[in-house]
C-alpha positions as semicolon CSV with decimal commas, in nm:
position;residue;x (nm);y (nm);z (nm)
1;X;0,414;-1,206;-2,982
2;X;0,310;-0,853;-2,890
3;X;0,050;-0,813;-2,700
4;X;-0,258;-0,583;-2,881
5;X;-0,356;-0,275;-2,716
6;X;-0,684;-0,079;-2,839
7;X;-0,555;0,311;-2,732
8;X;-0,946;0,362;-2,833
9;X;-1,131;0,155;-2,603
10;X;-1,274;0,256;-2,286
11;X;-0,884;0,392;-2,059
12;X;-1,079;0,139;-1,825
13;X;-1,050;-0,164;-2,038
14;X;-0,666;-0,032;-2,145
15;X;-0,584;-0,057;-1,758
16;X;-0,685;-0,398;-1,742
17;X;-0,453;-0,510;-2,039
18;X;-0,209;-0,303;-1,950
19;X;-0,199;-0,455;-1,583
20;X;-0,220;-0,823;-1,785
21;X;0,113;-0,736;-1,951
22;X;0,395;-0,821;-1,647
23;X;0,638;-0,524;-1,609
24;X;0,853;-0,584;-1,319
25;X;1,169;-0,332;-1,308
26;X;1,419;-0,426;-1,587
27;X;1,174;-0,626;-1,755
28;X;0,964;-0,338;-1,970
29;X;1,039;-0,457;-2,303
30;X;0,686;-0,625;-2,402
31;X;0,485;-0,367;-2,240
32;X;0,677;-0,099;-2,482
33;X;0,680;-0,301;-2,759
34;X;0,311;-0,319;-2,779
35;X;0,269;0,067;-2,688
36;X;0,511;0,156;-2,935
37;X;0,329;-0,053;-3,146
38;X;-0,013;0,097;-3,064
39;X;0,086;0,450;-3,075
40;X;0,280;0,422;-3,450
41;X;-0,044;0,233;-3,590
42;X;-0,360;0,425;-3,427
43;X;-0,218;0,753;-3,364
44;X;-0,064;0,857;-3,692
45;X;-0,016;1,250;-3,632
46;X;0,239;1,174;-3,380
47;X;0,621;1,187;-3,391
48;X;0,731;0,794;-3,263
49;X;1,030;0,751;-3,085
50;X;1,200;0,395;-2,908
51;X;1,507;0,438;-2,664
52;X;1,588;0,131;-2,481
53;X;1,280;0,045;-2,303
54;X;1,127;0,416;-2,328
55;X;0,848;0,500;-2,544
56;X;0,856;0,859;-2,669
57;X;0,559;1,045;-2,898
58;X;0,457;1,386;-2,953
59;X;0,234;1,609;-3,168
60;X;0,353;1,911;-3,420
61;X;0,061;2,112;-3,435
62;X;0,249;2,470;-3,386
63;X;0,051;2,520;-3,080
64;X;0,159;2,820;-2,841
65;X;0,250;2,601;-2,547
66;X;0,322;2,191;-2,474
67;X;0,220;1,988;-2,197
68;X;0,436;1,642;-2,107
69;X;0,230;1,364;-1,989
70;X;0,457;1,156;-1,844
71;X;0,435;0,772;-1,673
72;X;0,628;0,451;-1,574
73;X;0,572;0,174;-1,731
74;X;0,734;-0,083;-1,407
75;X;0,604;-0,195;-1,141
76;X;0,698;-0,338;-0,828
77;X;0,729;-0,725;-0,809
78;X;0,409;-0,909;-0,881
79;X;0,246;-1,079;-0,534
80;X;0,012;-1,305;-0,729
81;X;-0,184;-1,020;-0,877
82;X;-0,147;-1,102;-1,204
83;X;-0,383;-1,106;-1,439
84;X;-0,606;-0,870;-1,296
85;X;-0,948;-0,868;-1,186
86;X;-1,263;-0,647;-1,223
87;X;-1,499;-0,629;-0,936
88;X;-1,798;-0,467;-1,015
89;X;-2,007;-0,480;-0,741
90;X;-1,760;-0,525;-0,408
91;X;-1,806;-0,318;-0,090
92;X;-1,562;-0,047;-0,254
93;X;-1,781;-0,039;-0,597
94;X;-1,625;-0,080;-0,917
95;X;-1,305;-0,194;-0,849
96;X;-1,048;-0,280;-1,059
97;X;-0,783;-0,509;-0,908
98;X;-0,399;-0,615;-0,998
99;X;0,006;-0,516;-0,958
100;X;-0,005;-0,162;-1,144
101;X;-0,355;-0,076;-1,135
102;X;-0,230;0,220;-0,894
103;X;0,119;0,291;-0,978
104;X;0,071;0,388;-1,196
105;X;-0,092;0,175;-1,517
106;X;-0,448;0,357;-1,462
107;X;-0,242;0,660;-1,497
108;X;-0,046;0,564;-1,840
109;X;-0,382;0,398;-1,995
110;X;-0,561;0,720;-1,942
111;X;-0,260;0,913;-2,138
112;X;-0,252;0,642;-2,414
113;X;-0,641;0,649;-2,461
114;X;-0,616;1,067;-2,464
115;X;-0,358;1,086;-2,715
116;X;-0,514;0,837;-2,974
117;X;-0,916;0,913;-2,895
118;X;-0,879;1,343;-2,956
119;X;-0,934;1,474;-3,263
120;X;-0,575;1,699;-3,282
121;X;-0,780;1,951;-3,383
122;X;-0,942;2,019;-3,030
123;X;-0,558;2,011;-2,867
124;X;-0,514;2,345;-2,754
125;X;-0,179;2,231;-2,677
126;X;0,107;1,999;-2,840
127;X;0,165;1,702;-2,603
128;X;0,438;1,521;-2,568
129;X;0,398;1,140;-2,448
130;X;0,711;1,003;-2,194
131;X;0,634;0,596;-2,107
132;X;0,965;0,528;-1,947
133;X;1,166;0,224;-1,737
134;X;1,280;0,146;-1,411
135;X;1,079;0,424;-1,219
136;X;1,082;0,172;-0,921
137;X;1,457;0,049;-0,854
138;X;1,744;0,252;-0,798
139;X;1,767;0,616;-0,945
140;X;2,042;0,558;-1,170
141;X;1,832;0,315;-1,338
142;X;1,547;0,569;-1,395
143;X;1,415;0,563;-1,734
144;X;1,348;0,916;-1,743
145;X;1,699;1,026;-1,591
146;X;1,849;0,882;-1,965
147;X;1,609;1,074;-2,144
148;X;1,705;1,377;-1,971
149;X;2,060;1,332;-2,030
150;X;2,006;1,180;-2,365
151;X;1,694;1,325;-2,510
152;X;1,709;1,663;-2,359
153;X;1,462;1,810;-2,651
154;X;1,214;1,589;-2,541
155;X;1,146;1,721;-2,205
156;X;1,122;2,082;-2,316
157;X;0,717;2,187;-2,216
158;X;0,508;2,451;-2,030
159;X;0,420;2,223;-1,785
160;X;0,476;1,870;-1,690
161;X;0,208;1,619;-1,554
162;X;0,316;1,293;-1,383
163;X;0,030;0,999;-1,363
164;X;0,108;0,901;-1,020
165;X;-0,154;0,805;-0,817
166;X;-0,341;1,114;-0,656
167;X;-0,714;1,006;-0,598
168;X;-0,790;1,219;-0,897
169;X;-0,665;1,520;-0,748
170;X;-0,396;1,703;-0,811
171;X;-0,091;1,665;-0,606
172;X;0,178;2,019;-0,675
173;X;0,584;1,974;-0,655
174;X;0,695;1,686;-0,403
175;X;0,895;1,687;-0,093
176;X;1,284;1,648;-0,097
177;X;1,438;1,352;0,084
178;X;1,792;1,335;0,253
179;X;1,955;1,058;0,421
180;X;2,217;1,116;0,718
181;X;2,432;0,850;0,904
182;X;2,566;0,991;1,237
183;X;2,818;0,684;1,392
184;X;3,011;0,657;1,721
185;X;3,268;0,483;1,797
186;X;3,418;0,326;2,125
187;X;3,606;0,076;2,261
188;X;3,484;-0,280;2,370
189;X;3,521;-0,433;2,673
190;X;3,344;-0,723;2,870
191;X;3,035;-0,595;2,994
192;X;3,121;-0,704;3,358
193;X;3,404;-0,440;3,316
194;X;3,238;-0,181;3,184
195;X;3,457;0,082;3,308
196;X;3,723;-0,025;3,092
197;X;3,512;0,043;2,769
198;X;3,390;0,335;2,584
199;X;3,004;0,252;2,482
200;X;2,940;0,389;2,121
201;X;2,567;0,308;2,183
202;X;2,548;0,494;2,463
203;X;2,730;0,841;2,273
204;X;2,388;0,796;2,035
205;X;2,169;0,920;2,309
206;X;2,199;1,296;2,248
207;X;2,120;1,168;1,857
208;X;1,759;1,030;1,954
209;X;1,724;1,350;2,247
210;X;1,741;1,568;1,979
211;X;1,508;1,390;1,739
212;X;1,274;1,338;1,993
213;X;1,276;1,732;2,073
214;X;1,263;1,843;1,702
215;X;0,946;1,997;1,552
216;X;0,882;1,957;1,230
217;X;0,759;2,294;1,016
218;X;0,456;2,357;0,852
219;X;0,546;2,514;0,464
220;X;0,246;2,695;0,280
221;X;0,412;2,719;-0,079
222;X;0,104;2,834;-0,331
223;X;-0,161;2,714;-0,099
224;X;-0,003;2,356;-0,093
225;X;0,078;2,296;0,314
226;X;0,398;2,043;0,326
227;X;0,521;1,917;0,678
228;X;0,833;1,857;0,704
229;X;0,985;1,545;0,886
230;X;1,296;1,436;1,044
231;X;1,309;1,076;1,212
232;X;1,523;0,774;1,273
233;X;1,481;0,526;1,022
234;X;1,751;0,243;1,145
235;X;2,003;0,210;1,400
236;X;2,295;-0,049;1,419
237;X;2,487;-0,123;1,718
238;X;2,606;-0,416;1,887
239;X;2,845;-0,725;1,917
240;X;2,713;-0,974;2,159
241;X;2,513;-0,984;2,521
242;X;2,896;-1,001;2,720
243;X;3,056;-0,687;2,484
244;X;3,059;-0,341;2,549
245;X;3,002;-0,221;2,130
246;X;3,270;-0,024;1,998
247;X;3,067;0,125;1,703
248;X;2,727;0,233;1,647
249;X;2,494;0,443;1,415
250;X;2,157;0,553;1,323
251;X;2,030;0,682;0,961
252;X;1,820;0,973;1,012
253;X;1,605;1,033;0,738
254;X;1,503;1,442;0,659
255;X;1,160;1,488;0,372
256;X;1,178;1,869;0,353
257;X;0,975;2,110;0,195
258;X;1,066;2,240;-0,120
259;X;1,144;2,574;-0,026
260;X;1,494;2,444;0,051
261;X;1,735;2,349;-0,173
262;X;1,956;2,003;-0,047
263;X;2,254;2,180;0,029
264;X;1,995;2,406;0,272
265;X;1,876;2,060;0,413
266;X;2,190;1,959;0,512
267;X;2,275;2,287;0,716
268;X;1,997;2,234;0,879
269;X;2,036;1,850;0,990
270;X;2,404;1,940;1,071
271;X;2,247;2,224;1,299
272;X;2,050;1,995;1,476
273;X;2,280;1,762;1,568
274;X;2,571;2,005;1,653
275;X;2,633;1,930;1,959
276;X;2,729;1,596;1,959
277;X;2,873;1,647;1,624
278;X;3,049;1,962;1,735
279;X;3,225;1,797;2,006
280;X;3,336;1,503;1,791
281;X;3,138;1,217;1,994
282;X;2,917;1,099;1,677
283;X;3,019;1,191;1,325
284;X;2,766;1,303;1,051
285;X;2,762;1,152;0,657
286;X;2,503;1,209;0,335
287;X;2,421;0,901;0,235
288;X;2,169;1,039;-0,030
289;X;2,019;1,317;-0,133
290;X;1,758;1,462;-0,371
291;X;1,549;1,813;-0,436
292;X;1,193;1,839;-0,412
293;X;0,992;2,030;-0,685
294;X;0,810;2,346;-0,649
295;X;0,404;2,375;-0,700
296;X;0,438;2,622;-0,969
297;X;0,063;2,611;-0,969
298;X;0,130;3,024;-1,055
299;X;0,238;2,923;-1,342
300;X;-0,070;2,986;-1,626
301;X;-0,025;2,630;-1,782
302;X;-0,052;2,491;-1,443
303;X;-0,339;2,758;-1,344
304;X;-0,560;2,609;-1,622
305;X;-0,494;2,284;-1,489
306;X;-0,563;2,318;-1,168
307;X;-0,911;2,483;-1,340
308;X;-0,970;2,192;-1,482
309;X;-0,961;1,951;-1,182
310;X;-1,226;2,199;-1,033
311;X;-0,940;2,383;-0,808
312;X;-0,873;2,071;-0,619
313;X;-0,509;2,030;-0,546
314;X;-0,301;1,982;-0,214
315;X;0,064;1,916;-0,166
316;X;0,247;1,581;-0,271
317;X;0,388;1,438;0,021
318;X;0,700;1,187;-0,059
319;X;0,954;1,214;-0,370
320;X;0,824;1,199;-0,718
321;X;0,993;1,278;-1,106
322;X;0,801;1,627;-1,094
323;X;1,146;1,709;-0,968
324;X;1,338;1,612;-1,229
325;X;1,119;1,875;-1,462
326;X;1,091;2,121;-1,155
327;X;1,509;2,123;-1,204
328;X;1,458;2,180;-1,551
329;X;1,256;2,512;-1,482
330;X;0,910;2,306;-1,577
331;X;0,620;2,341;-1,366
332;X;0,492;1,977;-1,286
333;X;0,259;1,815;-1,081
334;X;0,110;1,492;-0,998
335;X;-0,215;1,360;-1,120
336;X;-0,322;1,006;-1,170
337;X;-0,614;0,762;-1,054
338;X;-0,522;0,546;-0,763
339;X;-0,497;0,583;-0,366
340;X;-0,100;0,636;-0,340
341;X;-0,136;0,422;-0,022
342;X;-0,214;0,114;-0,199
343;X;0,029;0,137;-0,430
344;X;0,303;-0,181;-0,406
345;X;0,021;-0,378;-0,225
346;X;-0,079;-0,710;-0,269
347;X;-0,432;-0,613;-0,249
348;X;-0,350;-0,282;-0,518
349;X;-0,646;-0,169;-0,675
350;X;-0,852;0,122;-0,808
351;X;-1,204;0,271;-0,865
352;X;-1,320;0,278;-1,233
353;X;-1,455;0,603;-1,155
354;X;-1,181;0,790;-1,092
355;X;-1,015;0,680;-1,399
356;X;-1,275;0,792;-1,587
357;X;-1,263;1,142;-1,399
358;X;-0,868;1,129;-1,456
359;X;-1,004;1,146;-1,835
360;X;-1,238;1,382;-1,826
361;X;-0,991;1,629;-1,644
362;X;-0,749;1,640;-1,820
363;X;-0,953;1,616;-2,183
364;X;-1,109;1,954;-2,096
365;X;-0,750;2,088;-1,979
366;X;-0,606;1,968;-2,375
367;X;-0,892;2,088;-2,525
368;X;-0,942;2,444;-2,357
369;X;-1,279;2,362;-2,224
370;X;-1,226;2,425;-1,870
């Protein structure tokens, strides 16, 4: 049976039966049949569409511009947070508790309860409404990646607004991430003869010099300050207490700012390590890669956002789906309820409050009454 939603009622109440409906990765199907269902029978000005596990809806009110609200409907595995809980009076305040209530359910309850409680009339924009899959596995999974490639039309907008969890502040563009393996190799021996082996481990050492010397930048892009980082993230190495190793390697992990493009990021990682890749002791391979997204907070769509928060906005640290719209020449940033550093807890949870002041931001930024 699908489960009722009431897009109406308080977006406070929607988190908490949104967070009741379990959404793991790959297992969306009941939470968008019952928005799907909600949207076609309270919100009947709006185009309904169902791909897969995606729910799609927008307005067609020949407005000049469009805004995309767009949110995951997964979450991470559930750690015996579900149903959730409401804590009224805890040592945080209101506090609503559960898997989701961060990342990113407040977020997609306070689009759902926009979309069905404004009178179309007072849109100053169209909107179009993206609940997609699989936000939280692999990115070939990505929900959203299909509807780009599938659904192109649907992500055309002025400007693109993620409900990721921001504190109720608005987080512009995202850093890019890039993953390096640099591996030695050697030749084993018995470690009481170590002269007659070639340590790999040991040819690593001007690897974790040069990290350990390298300073990260500062990037001011549109008053949003990104540092960038470059660090080891694992190292492998090793074949028993007796063996000089033959092979060894360490994944170095680069989040740049979004002033450089990938193939920019890897120039520069390959210029850090060129010396020991330059004189063929370790050798260098991308393991992954992906852009990060411009502010674009010049944009005028965005500026009247940013307006509307009260000109609160920083820089969003990490990798988001603002830079799958940033690709598509759409300026997007992040803006949700939700401290992003309790998001995948066990203990996740949110203040009330600052879903209700998700609400009331971004009503007065669809409206025009900034």
């Amino acid at each position: 049976m699908t489960p009722t939603l009431d897009l109406r009622s308080d977006p406070i109440e929607l988190t908490a039966a949104l967070i009741d409906i379990p959404s793991e990765s790959r297992d969306e199907m009941v939470i968008a049949d019952a928005v799907e269902t909600a949207l076609r029978a309270q919100v009947p000005h709006l185009e309904v569409l169902r791909h897969g596990n995606r729910v799609l809806a927008r307005t067609d009110l020949g407005r000049p511009s469009r805004v995309i609200l767009a949110g995951h409907l997964d979450t991470v595995p559930i750690a015996d947070n579900v149903p959730g809980r409401r804590e009224p009076d805890g040592p945080e305040g209101d506090v609503l508790h559960g898997c989701g209530t961060v990342d990113m359910k407040s977020g997609d309850a306070v689009f759902l309860h926009l979309i069905a409680s404004t009178d179309p009339t007072d849109l100053t924009h169209d909107v179009t409404l993206v609940f997609y899959d699989c936000e939280e596995i692999t990115a070939d999974a990505n929900g959203l990646g299909f509807v780009e490639r599938e659904l192109p039309d649907w992500l055309r907008g002025d400007v693109a607004i993620l409900g990721e969890p921001t504190a109720a502040q608005i987080e512009a563009g995202c850093q890019g991430t890039l993953r390096v393996r640099l591996s030695a190799s050697g030749v084993r021996s018995h470690s009481a003869r170590s002269w007659m082996g070639d340590n790999a481990v040991h040819k690593l050492s001007r690897v974790l010099a040069a990290l350990t010397a390298y300073t990260p930048r500062d990037v001011d892009i549109d008053g949003c300050v990104y540092r960038e980082g470059l660090s080891a993230v694992r190292i492998d190495g090793g074949v028993a207490g007796n063996v000089i190793p033959d092979a060894a390697s360490v994944d170095v992990n680069f989040r740049f700012a979004p002033d450089r493009s990938v193939e920019q990021a890897i120039d520069h990682v390959r210029d850090v390590f060129a010396g020991p890749v330059g004189d063929g002791s370790v050798t260098l391979e991308v393991t992954d890669a992906a852009p990060g997204a411009l502010p674009g907070l010049g944009d005028p769509a965005a500026a009247q956002l940013v307006s509307a928060a009260g000109g609160r906005f920083r820089a969003k640290y990490g990798w988001t789906d603002v830079s799958r719209f940033s690709a598509l020449g759409i300026p997007a940033v992040n803006l949700g309820p939700g401290d992003p550093n309790l998001a995948h807890r066990r203990d996740e949870r949110v203040p009330v409050a600052q879903i209700t002041e998700v609400a009331d931001i971004l009503r007065r930024y669809l409206s025009g009454t900034a």
